[in-house]
Short mmCIF file of C-alpha atoms in Angstrom, two decimals:
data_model
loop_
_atom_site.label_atom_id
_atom_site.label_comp_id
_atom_site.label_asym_id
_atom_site.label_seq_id
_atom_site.Cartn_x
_atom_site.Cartn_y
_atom_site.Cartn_z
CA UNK A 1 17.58 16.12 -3.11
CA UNK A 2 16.84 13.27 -5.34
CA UNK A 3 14.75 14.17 -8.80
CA UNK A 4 11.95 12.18 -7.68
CA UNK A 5 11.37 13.16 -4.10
CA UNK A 6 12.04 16.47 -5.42
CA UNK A 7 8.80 15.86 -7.37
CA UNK A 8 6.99 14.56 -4.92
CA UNK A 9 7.62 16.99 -2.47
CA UNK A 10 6.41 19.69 -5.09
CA UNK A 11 3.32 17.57 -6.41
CA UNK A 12 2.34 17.55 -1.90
CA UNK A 13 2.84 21.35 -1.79
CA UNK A 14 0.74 21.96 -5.03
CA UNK A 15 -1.82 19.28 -4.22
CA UNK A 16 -2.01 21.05 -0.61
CA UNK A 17 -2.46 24.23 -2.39
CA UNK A 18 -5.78 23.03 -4.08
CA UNK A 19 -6.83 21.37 -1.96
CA UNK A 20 -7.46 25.01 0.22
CA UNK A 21 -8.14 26.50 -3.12
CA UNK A 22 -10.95 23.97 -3.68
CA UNK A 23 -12.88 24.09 -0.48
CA UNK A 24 -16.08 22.64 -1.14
CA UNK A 25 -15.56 21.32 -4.40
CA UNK A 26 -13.58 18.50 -3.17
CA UNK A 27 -16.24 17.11 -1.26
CA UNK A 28 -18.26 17.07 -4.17
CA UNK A 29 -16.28 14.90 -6.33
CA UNK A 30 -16.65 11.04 -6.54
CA UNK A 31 -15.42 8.65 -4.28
CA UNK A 32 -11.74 6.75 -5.22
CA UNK A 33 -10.38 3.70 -4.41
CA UNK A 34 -7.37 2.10 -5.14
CA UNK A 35 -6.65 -1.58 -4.88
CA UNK A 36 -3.17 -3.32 -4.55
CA UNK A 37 -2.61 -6.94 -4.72
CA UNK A 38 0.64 -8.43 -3.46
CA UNK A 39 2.15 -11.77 -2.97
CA UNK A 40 2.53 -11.56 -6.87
CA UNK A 41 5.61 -13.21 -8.47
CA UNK A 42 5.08 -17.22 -7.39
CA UNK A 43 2.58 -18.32 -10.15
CA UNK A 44 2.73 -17.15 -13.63
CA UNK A 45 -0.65 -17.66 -14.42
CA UNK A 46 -1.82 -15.81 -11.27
CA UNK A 47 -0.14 -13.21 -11.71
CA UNK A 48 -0.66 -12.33 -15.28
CA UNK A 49 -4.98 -13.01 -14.31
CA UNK A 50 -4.20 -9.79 -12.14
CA UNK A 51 -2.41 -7.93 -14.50
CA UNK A 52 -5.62 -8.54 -16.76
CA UNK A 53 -7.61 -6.81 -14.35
CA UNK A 54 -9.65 -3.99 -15.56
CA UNK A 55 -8.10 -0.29 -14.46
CA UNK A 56 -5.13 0.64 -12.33
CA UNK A 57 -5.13 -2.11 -9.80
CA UNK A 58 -1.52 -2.19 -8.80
CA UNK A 59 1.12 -5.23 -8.30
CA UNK A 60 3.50 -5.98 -5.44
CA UNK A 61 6.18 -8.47 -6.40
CA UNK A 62 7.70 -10.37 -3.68
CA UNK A 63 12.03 -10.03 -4.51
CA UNK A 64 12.71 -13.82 -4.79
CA UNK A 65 9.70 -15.29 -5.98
CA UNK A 66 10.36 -16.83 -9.37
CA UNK A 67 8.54 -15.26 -11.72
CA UNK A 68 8.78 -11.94 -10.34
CA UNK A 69 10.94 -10.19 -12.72
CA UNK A 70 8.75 -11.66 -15.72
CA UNK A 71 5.36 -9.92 -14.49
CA UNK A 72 6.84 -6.87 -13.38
CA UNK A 73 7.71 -6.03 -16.66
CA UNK A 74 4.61 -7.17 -17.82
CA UNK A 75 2.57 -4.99 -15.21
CA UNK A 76 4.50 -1.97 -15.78
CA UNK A 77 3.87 -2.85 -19.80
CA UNK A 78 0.08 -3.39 -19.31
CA UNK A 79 0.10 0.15 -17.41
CA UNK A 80 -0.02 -1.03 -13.74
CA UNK A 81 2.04 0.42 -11.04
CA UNK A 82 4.74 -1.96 -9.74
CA UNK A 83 5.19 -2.35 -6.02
CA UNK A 84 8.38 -4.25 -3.83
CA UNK A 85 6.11 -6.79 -1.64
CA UNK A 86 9.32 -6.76 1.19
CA UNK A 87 8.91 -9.16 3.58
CA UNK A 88 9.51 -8.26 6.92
CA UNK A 89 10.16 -10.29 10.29
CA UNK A 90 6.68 -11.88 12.01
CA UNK A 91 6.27 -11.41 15.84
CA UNK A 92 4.61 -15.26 15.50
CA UNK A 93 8.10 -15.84 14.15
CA UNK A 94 6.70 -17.57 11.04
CA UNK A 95 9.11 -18.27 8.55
CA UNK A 96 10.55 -15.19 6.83
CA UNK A 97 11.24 -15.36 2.91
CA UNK A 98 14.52 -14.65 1.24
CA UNK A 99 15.15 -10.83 1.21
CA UNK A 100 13.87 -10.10 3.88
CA UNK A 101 14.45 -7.51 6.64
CA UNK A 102 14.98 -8.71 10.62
CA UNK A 103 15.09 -6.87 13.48
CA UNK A 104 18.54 -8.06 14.21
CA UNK A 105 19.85 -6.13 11.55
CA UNK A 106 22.42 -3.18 11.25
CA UNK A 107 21.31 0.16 9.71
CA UNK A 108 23.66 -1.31 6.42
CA UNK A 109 22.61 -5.17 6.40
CA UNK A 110 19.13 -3.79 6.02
CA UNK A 111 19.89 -0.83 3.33
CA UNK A 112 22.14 -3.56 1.59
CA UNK A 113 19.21 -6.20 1.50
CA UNK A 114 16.64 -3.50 0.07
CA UNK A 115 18.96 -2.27 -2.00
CA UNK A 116 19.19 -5.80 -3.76
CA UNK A 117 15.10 -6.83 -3.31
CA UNK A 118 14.97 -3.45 -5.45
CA UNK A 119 16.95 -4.71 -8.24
CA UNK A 120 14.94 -7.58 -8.38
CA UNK A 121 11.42 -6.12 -9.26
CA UNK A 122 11.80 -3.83 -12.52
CA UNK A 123 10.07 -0.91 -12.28
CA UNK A 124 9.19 -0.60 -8.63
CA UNK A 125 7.37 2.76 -7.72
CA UNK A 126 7.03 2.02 -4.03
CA UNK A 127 6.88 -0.97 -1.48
CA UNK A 128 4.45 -2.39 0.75
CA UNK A 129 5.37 -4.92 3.79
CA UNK A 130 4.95 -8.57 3.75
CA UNK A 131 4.17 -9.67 7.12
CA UNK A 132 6.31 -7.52 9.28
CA UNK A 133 4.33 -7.60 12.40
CA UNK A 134 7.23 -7.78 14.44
CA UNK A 135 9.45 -5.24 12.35
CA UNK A 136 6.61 -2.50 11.73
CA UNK A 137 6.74 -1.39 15.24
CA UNK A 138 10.28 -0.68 16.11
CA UNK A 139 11.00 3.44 14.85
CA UNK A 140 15.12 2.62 14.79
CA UNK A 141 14.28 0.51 11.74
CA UNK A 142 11.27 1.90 10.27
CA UNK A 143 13.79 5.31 10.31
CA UNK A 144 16.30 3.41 8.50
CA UNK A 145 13.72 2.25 5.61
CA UNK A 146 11.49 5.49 5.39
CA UNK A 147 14.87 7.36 5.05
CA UNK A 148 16.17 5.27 2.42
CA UNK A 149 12.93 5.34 0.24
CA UNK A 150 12.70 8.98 0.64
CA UNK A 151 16.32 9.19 -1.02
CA UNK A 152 15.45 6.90 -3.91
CA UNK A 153 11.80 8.69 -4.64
CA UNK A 154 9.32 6.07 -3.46
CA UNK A 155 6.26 5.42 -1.83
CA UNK A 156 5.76 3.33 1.29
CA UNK A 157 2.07 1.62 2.13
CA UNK A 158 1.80 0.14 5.00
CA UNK A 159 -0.05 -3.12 5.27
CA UNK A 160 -0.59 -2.75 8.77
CA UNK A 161 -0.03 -6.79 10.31
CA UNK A 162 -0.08 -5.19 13.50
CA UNK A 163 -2.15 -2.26 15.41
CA UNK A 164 1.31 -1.02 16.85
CA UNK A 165 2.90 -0.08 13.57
CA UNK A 166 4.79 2.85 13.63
CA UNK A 167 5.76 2.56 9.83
CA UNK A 168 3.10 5.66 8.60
CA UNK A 169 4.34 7.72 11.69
CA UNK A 170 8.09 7.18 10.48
CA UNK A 171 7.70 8.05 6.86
CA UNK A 172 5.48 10.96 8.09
CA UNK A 173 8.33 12.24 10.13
CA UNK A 174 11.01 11.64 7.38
CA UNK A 175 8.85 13.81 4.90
CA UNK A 176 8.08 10.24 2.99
CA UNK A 177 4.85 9.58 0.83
CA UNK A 178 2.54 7.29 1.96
CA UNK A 179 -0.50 5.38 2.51
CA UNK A 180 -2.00 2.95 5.29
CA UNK A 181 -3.98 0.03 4.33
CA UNK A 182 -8.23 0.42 5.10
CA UNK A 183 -9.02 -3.02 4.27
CA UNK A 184 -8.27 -6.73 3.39
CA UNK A 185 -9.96 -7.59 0.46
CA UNK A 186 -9.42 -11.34 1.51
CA UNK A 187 -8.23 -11.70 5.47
CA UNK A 188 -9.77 -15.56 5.55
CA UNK A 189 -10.51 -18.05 2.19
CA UNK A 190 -14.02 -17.86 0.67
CA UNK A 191 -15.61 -15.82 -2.09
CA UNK A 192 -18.35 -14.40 0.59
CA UNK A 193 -15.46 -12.71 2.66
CA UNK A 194 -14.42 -10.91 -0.36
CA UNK A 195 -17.84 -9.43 -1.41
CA UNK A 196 -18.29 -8.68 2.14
CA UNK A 197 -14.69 -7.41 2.13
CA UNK A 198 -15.07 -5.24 -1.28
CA UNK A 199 -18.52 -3.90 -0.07
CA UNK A 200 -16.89 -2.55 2.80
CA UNK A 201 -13.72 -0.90 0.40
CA UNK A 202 -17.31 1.21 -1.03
CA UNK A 203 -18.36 1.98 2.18
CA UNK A 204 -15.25 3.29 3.11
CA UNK A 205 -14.79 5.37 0.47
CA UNK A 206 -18.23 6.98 0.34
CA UNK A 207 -17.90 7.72 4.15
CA UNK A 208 -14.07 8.93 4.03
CA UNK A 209 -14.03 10.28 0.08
CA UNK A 210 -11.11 7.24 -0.34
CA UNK A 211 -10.16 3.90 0.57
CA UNK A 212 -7.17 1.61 0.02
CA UNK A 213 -7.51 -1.77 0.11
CA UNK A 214 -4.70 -5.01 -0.29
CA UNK A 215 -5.93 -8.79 -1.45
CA UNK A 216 -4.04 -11.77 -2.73
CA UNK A 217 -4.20 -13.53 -5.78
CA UNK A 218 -6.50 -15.84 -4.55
CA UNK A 219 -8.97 -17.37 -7.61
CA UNK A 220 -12.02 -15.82 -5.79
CA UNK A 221 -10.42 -12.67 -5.47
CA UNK A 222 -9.67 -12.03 -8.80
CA UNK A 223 -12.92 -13.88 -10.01
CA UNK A 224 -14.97 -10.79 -8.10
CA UNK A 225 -12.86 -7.74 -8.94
CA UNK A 226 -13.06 -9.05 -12.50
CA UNK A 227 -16.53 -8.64 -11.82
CA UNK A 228 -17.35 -5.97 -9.93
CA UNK A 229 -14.67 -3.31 -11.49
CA UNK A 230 -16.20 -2.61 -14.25
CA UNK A 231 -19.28 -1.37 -12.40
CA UNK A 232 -17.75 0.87 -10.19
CA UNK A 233 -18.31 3.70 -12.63
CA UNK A 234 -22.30 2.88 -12.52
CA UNK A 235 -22.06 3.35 -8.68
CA UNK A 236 -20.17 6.94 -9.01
CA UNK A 237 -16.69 5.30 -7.56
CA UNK A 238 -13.71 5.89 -9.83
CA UNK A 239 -11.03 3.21 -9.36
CA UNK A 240 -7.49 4.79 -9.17
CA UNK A 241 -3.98 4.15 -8.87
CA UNK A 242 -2.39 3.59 -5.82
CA UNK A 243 0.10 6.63 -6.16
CA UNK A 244 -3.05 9.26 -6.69
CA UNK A 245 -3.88 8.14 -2.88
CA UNK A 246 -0.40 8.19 -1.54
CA UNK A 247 -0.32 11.83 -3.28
CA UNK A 248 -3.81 13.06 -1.51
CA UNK A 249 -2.61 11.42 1.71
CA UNK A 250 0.94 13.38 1.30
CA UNK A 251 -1.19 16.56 0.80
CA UNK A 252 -2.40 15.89 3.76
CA UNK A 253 0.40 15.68 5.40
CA UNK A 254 1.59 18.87 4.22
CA UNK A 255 -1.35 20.66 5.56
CA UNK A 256 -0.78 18.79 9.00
CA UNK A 257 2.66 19.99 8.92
CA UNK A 258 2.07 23.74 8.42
CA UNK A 259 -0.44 23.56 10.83
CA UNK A 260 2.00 22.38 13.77
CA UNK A 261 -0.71 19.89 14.91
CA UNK A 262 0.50 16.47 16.59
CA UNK A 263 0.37 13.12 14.91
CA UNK A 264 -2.85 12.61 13.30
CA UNK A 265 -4.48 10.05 15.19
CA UNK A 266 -6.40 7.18 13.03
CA UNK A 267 -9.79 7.84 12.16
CA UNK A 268 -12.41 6.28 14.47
CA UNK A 269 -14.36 4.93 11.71
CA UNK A 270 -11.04 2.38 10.27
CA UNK A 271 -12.22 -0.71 12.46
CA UNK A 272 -9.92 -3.47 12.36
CA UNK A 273 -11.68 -6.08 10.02
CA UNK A 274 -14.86 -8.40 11.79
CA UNK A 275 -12.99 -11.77 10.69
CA UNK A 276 -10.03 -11.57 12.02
CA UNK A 277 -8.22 -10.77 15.28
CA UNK A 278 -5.69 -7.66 14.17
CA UNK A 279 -6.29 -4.88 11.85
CA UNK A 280 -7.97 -6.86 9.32
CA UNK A 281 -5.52 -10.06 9.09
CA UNK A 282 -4.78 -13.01 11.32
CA UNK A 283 -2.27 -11.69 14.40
CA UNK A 284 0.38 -14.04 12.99
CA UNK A 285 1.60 -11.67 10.22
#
């Protein structure tokens, strides 16, 4: 087993461990959330206005954009973790950007084309989909990637495009780490969908005890997390990296595991998003 699965397959098992040994100390502690903005790596002046972000909000690089390489280095430098934004193949068929994984592919096209979008973003501690609404629900190739990840120590969020994602049920079943997406901090243009958006992130969180949530580098977007960050702590919500989620939701995991229950189902309080038609973000992704 690789070093860094290795580790993350310990840090679930001890995480799972005190998280029994807690009990009811766990619910007592303050709500987290961790943001994640992708789409990075097209405009340098975007993307360094989100690496300037106050706390651990976390960058996902798309492989080919131009400036990716640039302000992944300068993310991981600035203390941010560094995500692979992969594109993935659209069921609206919508045009697919260079690196990018299709459903057409063989089991080693597709490990050959991750294995060079990974090269491309220094640093990388995990990978989130670009659109992928088409790809995200097939389990042949979802296998393939979770499998692959798991080998090279990573993460996997999914940014759920679709409702009929399997991606989380196939890196559950290859013993992977990771995370689904709760909200879109910016589904539609407009500053008032992204207050409305972040309020719900808080909501969330207080409710659940976490939340994850994905935006864009949209001016607005950064314009109100540059805003509101800083006064999470006021509101008794600690901001945290992306990882620390993946790791409680691989705990999790652990303890579904060892209890032999089925698939745990989606919680009936993760509505789909109120301004848009599929999980939060138009159905064309």
């Amino acid at each position: 087993m690789k070093p860094r699965a290795w580790r993350w397959r310990r840090l679930g098992h001890l995480l799972w461990l005190c998280t029994f040994l807690a009990g009811s100390a766990r619910a007592e502690a303050p709500p987290r959330i961790a943001i994640l903005i992708d789409d990075l790596g097209r405009v340098l002046d975007a993307g360094r206005a989100v690496i300037d972000l106050p706390g651990p909000v976390a960058c996902a690089f798309l492989p080919y954009a131009p400036h990716t390489a640039t302000l992944a280095r300068e993310a991981h430098a600035a203390g941010k973790e560094v995500l692979l934004h992969l594109p993935m193949q659209s069921a609206a068929e919508r045009p697919l950007d260079r690196g990018g994984l299709t459903l057409d592919m063989t089991r080693t096209a597709l490990l050959h084309t991750l294995a060079d979008d990974l090269a491309r973003v220094p640093y990388a501690v995990g990978v989130n989909n670009h659109m992928g609404s088409l790809l995200t629900r097939h389990p042949g190739h979802m296998t393939w990637l979770m499998q692959e990840l798991h080998r090279r120590g990573l993460f996997f969020i999914d940014s759920r495009t679709t409702p009929f994602t399997v991606a989380r049920r196939m890196a559950f079943e290859q013993h992977l780490p990771s995370r689904r997406r709760d909200v879109f901090l910016d589904p539609a243009p407009g500053a008032a969908e992204v207050e409305r958006e972040f309020h719900r992130l808080l909501a969330l969180a207080r409710r659940r005890g976490s939340a994850l949530a994905i935006g864009h580098p949209r001016p607005e977007t950064i314009r109100i997390l540059a805003r509101e960050l800083p006064r999470l702590q006021a509101e008794g919500i600690r901001l945290v990296p992306v990882g620390v989620l993946v790791q409680q939701q691989y705990a999790r995991d652990q303890q579904w595991r060892l209890s032999s229950s089925p698939w745990p189902r989606v919680a009936k309080n993760s509505r789909p998003s109120p301004s848009s038609t599929c999980c939060g973000v138009p159905a064309s992704r």
